[in-house]
mmCIF file of C-alpha atoms in Angstrom:
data_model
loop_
_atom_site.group_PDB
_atom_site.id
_atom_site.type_symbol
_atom_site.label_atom_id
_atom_site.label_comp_id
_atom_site.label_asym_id
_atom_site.label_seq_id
_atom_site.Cartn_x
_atom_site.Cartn_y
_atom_site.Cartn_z
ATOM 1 C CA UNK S 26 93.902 73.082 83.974
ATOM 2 C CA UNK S 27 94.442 69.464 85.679
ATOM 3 C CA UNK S 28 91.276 69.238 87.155
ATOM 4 C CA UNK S 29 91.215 65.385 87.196
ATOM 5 C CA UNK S 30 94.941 65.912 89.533
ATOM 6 C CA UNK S 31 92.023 67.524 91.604
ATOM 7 C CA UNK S 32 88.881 65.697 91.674
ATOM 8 C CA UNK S 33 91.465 62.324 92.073
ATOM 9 C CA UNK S 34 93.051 63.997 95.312
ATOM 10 C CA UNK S 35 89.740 65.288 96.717
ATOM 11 C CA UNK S 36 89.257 61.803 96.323
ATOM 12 C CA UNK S 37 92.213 60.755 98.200
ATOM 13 C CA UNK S 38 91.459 62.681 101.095
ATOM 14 C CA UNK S 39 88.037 61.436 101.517
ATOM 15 C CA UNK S 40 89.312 58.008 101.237
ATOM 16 C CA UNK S 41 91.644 58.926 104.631
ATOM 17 C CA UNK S 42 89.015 60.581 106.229
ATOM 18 C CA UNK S 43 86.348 57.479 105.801
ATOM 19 C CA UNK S 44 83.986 60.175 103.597
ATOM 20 C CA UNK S 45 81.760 58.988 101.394
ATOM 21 C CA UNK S 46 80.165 62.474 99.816
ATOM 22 C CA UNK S 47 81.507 65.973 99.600
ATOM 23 C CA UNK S 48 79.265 68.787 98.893
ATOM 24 C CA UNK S 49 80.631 72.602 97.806
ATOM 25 C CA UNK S 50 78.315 75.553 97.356
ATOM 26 C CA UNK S 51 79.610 78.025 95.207
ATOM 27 C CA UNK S 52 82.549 79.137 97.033
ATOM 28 C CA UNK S 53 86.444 78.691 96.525
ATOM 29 C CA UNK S 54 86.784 74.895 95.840
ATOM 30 C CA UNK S 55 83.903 74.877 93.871
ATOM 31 C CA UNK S 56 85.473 77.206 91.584
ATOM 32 C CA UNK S 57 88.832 74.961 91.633
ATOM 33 C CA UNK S 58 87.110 71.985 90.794
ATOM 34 C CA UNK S 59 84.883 72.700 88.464
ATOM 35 C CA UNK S 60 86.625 75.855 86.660
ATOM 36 C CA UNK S 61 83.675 78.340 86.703
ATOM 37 C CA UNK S 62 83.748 81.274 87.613
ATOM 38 C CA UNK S 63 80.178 82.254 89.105
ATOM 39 C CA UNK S 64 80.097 84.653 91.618
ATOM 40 C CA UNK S 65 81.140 83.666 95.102
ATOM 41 C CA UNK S 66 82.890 86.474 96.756
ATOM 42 C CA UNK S 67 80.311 88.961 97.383
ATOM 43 C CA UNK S 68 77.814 87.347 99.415
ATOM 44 C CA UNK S 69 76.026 83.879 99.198
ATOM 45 C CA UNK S 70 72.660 85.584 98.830
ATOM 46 C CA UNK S 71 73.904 86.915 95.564
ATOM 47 C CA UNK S 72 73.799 82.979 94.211
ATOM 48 C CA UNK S 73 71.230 80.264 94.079
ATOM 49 C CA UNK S 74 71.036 77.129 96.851
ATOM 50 C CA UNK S 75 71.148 74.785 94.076
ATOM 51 C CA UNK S 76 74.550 76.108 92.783
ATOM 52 C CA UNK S 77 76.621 72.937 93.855
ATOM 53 C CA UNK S 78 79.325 70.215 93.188
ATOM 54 C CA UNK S 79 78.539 66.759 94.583
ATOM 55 C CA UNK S 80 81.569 64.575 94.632
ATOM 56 C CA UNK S 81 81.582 60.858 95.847
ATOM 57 C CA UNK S 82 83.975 59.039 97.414
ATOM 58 C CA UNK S 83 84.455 57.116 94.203
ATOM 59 C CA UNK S 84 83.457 57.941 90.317
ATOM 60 C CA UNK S 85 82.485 61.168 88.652
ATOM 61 C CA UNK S 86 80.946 64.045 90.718
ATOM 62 C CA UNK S 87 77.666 65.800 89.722
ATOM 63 C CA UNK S 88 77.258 69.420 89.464
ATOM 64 C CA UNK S 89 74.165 71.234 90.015
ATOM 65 C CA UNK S 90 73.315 74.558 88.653
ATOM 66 C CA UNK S 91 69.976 77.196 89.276
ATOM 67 C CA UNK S 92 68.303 77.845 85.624
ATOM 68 C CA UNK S 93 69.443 81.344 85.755
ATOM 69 C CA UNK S 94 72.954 80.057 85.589
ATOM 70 C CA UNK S 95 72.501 77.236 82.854
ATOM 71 C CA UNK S 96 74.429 78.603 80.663
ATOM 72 C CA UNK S 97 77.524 77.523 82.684
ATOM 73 C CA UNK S 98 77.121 73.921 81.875
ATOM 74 C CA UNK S 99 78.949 74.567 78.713
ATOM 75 C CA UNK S 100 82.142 75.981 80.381
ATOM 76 C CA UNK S 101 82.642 73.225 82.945
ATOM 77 C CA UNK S 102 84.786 69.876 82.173
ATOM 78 C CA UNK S 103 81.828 68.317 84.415
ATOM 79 C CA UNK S 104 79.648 65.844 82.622
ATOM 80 C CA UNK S 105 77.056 65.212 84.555
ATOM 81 C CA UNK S 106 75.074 68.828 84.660
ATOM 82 C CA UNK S 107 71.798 69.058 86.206
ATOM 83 C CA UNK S 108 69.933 72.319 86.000
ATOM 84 C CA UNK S 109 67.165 72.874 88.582
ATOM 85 C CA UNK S 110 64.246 74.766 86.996
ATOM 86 C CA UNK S 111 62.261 77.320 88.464
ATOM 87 C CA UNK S 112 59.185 75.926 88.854
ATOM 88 C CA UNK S 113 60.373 72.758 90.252
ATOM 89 C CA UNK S 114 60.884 71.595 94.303
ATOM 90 C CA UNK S 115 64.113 71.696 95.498
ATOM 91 C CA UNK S 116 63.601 68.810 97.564
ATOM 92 C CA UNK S 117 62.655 66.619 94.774
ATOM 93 C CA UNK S 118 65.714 67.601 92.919
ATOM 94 C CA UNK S 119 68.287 66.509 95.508
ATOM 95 C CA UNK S 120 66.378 63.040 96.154
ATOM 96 C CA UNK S 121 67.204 62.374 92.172
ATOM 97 C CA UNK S 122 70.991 63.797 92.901
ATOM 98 C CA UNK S 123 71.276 61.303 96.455
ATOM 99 C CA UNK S 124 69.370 58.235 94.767
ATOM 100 C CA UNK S 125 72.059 58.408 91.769
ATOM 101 C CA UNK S 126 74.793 58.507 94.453
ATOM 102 C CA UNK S 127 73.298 55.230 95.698
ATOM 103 C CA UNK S 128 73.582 56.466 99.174
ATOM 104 C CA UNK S 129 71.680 55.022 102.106
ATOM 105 C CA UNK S 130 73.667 55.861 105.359
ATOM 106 C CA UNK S 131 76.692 57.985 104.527
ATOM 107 C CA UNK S 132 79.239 60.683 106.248
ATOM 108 C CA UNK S 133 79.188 63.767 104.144
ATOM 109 C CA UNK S 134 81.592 66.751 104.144
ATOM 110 C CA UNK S 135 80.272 69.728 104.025
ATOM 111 C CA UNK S 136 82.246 72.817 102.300
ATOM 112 C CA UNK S 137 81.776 76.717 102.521
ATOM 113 C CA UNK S 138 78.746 78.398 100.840
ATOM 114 C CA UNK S 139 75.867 75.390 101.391
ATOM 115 C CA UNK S 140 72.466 76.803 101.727
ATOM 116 C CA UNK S 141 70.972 75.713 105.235
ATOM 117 C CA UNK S 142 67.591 74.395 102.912
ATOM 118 C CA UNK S 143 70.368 72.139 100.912
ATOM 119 C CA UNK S 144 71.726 70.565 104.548
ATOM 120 C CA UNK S 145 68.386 70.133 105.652
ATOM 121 C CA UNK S 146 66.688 68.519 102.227
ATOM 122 C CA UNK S 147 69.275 65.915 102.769
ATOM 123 C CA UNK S 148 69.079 65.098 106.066
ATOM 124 C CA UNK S 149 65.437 63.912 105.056
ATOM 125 C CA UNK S 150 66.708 62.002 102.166
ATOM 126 C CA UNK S 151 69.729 59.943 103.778
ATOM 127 C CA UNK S 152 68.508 58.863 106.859
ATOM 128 C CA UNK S 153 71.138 58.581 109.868
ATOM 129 C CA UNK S 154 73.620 61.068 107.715
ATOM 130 C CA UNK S 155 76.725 61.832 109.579
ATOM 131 C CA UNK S 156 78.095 65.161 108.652
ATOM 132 C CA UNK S 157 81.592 66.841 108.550
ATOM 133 C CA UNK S 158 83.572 69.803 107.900
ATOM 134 C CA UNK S 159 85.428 69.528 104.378
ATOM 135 C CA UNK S 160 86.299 72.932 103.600
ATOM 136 C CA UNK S 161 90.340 72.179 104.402
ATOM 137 C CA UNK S 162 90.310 68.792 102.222
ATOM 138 C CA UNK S 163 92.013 70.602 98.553
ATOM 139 C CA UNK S 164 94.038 72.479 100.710
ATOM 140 C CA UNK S 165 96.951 70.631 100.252
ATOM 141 C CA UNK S 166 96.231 70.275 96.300
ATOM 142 C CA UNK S 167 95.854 74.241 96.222
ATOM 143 C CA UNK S 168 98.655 74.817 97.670
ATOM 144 C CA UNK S 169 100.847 73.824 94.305
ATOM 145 C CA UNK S 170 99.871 75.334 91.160
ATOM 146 C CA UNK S 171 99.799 73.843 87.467
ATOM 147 C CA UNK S 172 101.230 76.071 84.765
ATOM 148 C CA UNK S 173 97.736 77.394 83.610
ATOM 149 C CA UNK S 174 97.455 78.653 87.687
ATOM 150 C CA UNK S 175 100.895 80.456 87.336
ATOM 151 C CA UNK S 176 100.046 82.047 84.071
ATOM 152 C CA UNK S 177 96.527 83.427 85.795
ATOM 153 C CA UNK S 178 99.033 84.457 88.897
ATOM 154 C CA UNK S 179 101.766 86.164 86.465
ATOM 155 C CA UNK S 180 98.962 87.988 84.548
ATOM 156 C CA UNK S 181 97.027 89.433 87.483
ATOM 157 C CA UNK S 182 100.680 90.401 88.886
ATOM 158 C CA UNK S 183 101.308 92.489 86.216
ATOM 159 C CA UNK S 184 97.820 94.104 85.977
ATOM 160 C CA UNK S 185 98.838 95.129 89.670
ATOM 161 C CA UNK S 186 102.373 96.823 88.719
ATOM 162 C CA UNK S 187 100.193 98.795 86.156
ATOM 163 C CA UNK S 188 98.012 99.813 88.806
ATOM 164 C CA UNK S 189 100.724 101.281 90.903
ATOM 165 C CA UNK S 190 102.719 102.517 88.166
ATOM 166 C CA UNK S 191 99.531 104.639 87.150
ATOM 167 C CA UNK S 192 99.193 105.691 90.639
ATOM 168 C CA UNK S 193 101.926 106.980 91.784
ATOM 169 C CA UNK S 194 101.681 110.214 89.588
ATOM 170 C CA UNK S 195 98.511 111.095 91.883
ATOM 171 C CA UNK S 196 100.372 111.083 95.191
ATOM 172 C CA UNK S 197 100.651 114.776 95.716
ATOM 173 C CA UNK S 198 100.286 117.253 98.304
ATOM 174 C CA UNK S 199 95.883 117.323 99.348
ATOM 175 C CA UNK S 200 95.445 114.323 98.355
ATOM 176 C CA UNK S 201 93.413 111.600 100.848
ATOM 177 C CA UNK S 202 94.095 107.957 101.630
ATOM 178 C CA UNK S 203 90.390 107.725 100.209
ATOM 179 C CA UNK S 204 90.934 109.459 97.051
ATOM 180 C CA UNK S 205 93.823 106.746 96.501
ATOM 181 C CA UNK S 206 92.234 103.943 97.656
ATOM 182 C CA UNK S 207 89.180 104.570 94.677
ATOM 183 C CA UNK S 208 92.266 105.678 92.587
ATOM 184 C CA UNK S 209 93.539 102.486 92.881
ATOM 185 C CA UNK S 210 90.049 100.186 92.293
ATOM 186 C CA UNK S 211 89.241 102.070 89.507
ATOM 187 C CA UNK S 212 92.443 102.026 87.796
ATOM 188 C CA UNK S 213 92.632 98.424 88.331
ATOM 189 C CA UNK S 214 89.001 97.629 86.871
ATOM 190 C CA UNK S 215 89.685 100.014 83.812
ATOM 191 C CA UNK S 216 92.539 97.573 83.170
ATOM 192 C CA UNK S 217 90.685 94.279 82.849
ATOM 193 C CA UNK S 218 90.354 92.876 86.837
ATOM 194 C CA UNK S 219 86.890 91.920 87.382
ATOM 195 C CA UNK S 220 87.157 93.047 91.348
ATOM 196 C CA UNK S 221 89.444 93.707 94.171
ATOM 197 C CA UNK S 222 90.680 91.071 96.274
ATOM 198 C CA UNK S 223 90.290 92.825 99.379
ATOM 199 C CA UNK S 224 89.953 96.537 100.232
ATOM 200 C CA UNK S 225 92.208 98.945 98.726
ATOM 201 C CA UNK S 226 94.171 100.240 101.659
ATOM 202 C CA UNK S 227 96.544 103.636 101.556
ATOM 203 C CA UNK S 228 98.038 104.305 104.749
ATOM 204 C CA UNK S 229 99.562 107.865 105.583
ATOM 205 C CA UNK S 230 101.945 108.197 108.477
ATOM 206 C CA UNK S 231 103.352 111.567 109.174
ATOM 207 C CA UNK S 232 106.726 112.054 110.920
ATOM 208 C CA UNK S 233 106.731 113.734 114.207
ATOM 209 C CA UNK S 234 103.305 112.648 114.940
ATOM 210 C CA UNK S 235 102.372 111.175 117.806
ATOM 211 C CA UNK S 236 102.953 108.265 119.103
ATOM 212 C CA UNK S 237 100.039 105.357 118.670
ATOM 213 C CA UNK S 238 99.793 101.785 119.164
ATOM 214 C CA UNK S 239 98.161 101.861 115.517
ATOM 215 C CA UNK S 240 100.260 103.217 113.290
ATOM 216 C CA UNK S 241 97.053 104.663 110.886
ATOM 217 C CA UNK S 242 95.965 107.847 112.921
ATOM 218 C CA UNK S 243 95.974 110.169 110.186
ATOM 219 C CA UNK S 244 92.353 111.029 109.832
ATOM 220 C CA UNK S 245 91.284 109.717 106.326
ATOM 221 C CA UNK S 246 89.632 112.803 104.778
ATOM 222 C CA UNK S 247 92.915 114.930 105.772
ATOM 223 C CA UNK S 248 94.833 115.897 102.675
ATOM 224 C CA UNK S 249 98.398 114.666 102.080
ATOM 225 C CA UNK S 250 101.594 117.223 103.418
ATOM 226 C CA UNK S 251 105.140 116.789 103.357
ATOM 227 C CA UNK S 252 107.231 114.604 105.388
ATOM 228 C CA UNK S 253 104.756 111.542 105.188
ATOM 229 C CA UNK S 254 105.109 107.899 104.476
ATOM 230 C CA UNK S 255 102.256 106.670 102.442
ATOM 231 C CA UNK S 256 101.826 102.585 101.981
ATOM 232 C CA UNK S 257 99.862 100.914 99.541
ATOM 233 C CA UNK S 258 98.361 96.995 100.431
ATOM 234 C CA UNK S 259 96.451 96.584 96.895
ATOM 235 C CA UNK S 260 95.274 93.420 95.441
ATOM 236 C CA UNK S 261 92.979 91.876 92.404
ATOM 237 C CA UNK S 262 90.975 89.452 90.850
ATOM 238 C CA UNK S 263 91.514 88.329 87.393
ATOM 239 C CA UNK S 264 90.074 85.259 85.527
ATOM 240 C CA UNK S 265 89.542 83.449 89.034
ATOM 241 C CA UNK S 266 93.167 84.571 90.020
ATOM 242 C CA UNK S 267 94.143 86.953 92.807
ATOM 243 C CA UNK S 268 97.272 89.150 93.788
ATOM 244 C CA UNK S 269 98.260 91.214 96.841
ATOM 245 C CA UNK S 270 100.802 93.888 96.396
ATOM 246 C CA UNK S 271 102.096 96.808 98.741
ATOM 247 C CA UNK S 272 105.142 99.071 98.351
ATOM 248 C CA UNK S 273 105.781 102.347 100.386
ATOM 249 C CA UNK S 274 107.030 105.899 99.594
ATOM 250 C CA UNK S 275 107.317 108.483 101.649
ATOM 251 C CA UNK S 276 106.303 112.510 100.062
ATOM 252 C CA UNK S 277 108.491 115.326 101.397
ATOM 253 C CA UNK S 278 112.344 115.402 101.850
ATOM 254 C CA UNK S 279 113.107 111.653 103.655
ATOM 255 C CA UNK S 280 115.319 111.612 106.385
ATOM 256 C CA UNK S 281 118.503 109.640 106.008
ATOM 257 C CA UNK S 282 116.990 106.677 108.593
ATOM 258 C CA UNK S 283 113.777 106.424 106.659
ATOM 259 C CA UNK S 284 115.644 105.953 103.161
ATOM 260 C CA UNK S 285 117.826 103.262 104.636
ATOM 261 C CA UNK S 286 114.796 101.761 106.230
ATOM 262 C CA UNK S 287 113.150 101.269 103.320
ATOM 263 C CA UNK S 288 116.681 100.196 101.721
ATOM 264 C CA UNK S 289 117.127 97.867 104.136
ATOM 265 C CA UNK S 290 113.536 96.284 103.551
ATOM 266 C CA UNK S 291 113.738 95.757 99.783
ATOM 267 C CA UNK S 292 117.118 94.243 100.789
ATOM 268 C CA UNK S 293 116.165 91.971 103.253
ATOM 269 C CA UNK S 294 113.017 90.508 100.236
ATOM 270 C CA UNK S 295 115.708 90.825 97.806
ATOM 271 C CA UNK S 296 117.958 87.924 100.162
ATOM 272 C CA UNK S 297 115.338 85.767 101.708
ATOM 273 C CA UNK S 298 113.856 85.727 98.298
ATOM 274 C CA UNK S 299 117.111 84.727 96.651
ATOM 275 C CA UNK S 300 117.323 82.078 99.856
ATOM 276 C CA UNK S 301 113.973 80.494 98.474
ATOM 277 C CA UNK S 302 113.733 77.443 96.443
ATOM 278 C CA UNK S 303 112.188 73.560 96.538
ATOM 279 C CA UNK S 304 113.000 72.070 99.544
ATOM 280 C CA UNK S 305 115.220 74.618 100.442
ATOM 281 C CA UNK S 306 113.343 75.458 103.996
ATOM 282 C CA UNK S 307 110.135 75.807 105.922
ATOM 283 C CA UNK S 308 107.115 78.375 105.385
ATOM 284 C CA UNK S 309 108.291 79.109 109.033
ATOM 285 C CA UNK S 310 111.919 79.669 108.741
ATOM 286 C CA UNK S 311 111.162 82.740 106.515
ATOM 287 C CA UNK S 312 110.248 85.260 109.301
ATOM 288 C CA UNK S 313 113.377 84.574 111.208
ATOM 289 C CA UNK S 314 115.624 84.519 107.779
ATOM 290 C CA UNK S 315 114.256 87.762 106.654
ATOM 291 C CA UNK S 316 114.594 89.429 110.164
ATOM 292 C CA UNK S 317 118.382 88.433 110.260
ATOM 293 C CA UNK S 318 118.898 90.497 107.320
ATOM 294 C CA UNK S 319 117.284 93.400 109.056
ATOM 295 C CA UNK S 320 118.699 93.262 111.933
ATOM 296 C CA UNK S 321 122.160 92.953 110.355
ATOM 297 C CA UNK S 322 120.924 96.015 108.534
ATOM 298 C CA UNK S 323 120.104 97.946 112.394
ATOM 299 C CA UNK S 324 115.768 97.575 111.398
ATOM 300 C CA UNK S 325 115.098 94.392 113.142
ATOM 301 C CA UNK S 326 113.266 95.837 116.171
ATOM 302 C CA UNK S 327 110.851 97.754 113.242
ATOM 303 C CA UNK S 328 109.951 94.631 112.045
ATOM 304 C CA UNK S 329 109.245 93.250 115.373
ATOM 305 C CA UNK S 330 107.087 95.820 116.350
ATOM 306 C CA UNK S 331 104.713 95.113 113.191
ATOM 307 C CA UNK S 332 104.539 91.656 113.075
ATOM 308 C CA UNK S 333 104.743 90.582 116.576
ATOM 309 C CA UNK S 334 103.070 87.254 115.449
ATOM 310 C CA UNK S 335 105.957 86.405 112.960
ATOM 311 C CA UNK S 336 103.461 85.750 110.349
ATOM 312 C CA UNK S 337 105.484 86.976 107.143
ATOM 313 C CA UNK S 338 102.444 86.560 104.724
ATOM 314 C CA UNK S 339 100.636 83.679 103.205
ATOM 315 C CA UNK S 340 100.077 81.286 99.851
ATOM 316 C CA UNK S 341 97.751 82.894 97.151
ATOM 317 C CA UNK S 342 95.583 81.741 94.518
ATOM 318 C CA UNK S 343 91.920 81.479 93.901
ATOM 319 C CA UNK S 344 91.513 83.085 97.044
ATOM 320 C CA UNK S 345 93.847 86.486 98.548
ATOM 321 C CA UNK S 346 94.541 84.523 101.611
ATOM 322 C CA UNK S 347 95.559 80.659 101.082
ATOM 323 C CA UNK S 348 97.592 78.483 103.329
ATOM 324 C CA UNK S 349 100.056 77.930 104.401
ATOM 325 C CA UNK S 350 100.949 80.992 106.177
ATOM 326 C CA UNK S 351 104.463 81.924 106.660
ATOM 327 C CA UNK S 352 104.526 81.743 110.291
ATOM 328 C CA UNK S 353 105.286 79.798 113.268
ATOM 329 C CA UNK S 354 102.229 77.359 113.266
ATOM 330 C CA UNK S 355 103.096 76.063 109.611
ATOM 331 C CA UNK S 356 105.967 73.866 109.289
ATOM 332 C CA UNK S 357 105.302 72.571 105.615
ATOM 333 C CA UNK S 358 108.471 72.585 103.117
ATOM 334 C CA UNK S 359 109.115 75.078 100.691
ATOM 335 C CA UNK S 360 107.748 73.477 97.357
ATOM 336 C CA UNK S 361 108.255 73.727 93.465
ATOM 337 C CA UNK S 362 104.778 75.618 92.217
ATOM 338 C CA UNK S 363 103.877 77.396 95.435
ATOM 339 C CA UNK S 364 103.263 81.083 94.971
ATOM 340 C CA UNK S 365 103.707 83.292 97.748
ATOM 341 C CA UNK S 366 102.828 86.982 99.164
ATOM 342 C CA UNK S 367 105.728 87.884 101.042
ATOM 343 C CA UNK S 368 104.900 91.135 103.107
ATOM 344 C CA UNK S 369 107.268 92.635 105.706
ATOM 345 C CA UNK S 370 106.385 95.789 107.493
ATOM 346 C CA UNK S 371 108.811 98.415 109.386
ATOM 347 C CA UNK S 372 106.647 100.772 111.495
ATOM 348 C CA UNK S 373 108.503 103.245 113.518
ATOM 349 C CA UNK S 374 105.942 104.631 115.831
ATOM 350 C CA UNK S 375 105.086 108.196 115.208
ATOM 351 C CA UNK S 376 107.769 108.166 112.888
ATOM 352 C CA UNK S 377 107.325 106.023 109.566
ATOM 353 C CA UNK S 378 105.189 102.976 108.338
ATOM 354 C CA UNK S 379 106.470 101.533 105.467
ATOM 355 C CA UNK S 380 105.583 98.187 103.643
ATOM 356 C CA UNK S 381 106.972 95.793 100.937
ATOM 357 C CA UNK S 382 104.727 93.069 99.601
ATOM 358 C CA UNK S 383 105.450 90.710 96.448
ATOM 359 C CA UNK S 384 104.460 87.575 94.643
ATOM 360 C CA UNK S 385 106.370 85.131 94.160
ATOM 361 C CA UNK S 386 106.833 81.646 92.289
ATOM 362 C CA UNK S 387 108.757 79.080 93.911
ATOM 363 C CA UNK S 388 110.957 77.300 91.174
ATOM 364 C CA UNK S 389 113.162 74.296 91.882
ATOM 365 C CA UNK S 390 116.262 76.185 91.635
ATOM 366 C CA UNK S 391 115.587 80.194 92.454
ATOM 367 C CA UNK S 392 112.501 81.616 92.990
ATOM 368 C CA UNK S 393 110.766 83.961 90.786
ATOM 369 C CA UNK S 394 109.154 87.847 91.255
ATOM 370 C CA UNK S 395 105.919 87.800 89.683
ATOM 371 C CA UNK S 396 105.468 91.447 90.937
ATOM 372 C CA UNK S 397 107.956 93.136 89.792
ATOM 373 C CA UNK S 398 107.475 97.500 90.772
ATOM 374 C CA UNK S 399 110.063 99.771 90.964
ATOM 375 C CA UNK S 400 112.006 98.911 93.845
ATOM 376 C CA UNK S 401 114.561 101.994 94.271
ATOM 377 C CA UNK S 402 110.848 104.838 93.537
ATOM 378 C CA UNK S 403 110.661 105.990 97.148
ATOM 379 C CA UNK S 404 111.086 109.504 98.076
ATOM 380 C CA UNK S 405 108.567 111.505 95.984
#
């Protein structure tokens, strides 16, 4: 991976914002810049305060590392490694890390996942430290993936059409939205993920029910009967990479306005999708082009009544949720290398709910499905 394209526009952006240190705990960006993959998604008490990435405004960054995780220095591009032992004070440590810095009076960013002690250690050290958020400053380098990025993106999309495709056989008549939602993690681990994304989530909707302002009142312990939609919003980790995935079917004889609901849906991905390229529009115009096609198709108002925000999903990459969103408050340009969750949702109150969520790769002349499901499985 170009991790020198990263640490040089980490850089950048702390030139613009007059920065002279950024500091990442073992979170998101600390992952992206220094390529490992220690464990920062299930809780910061899970890691060590000394697990961090110290990068100055100009020259090589130094990464820090609790003795129990040593053994990462070898698996970093990072050349300057220091490994707190056990035994020794914490405070002491840092005073090395901030002399070698060579700063006296500095404004620091501070990033997600920084223990309070590690804030406080050097706000004895550097006397008169200003301090300031820096959690947004890779955004704009995350945002567009090198090749090695896609390849982690394609591969973790594919472990997630195996997922469903080995799921779908258990949708039968009992079964819970719980028993599907383990289905699902368990299936996905078996086949190489090293954790889910976010929660599992099966929703049943049964027709004739009654009418809710949330569509997900069918208790989750009650077993599955015919003449319900069921919707799947599943997603992985895999080396670093995530993916979020959802696709609907509905289990009992469909009515003729549910099938061409769901018709209509994969139609209306199918042509904003085929709309999408470099340059070609804004994260925001994608709502608006995708309802056009639905309304065309007589499911606009389904749409609407799901996603009254007009957010029609996000970027994706280290992290499930990356931005920019595809919604009204993010005007950025469609861009070569950007991959995308695209996730429109028709929800017919007391009626249907039914979802269709996919990855894709922006190209410079047609965009890309990285998830690539059965589109026509529906009724089951």
């Amino acid at each position: 991976m170009n991790f020198k394209r990263r640490l040089v526009g980490l850089q950048e952006k702390m030139m613009e914002n007059n920065v002279d240190l950024v500091i990442y705990g073992s979170c998101q960006n600390f992952q992206y810049l220094t390529g490992l993959l220690i464990d920062w998604r299930h809780g910061i008490d899970l890691g060590s305060e000394a697990n961090n990435i110290f990068v100055p405004r100009t020259g090589e960054p130094i990464l820090t590392l609790a003795e129990d995780w040593a053994e990462q220095a070898s698996k970093t591009w990072v050349k300057d490694v220091r490994i707190l032992k056990r035994d020794e004070n914490y405070g002491e440590f840092l005073k090395k890390v901030m002399f070698d810095l060579d700063l006296k009076k500095a404004k620091i960013g501070l990033g997600d996942h920084l223990w309070g002690t590690t804030i406080a250690e050097i706000s004895k050290i550097v006397k008169g430290v200003e301090f300031c958020k820096a959690e947004g400053f890779m955004r704009h380098l995350r945002m567009i993936k090198d090749e090695e990025e896609i390849e982690k993106l394609r591969n973790v999309a594919e472990l997630t059409d195996k997922v469903m495709e080995a799921t779908v056989p258990k949708i039968r008549e009992g079964v819970t939205q719980r028993q599907l939602e383990l289905e699902v993690e368990f299936c996905g681990k078996s086949l190489g993920a090293s954790d889910v994304s976010f929660p599992s989530t099966v929703g049943f909707v049964k027709s004739n029910s009654e009418i809710s302002p949330n569509p997900f009142t069918y208790p989750k312990e009650k077993g599955l009967v015919r003449g319900t939609s069921v919707a799947f919003d599943i997603g992985f980790v895999m080396d670093g990479y995530c993916s979020d995935f959802g696709r609907s079917f509905y289990f009992g004889p469909a009515s003729t306005e549910v099938k061409k609901g769901y018709e209509a849906l994969q139609q209306a991905v199918i042509e904003t999708v085929d709309k999408m390229h470099d340059g070609s529009m804004r994260v925001c115009d994608l709502f608006p082009l995708l309802e056009s096609v639905l309304d065309r198709l007589g499911y606009g108002d389904y749409l609407r009544a799901r996603l009254p925000t007009k957010n029609l999903g996000h970027n994706i990459g280290v992290e499930v949720h990356e931005p920019p969103w595809l919604s009204p408050a993010y005007a950025e340009a469609l861009c070569e290398s950007m991959v995308i969750a695209l996730e429109p949702k028709l929800w017919h109150a007391g009626e249907y709910y039914l979802r269709v969520e996919d990855m894709v790769l922006v190209k410079k002349r047609k965009t890309e499905f990285l998830t690539n499901f059965d589109r026509k499985l529906f009724q089951l």
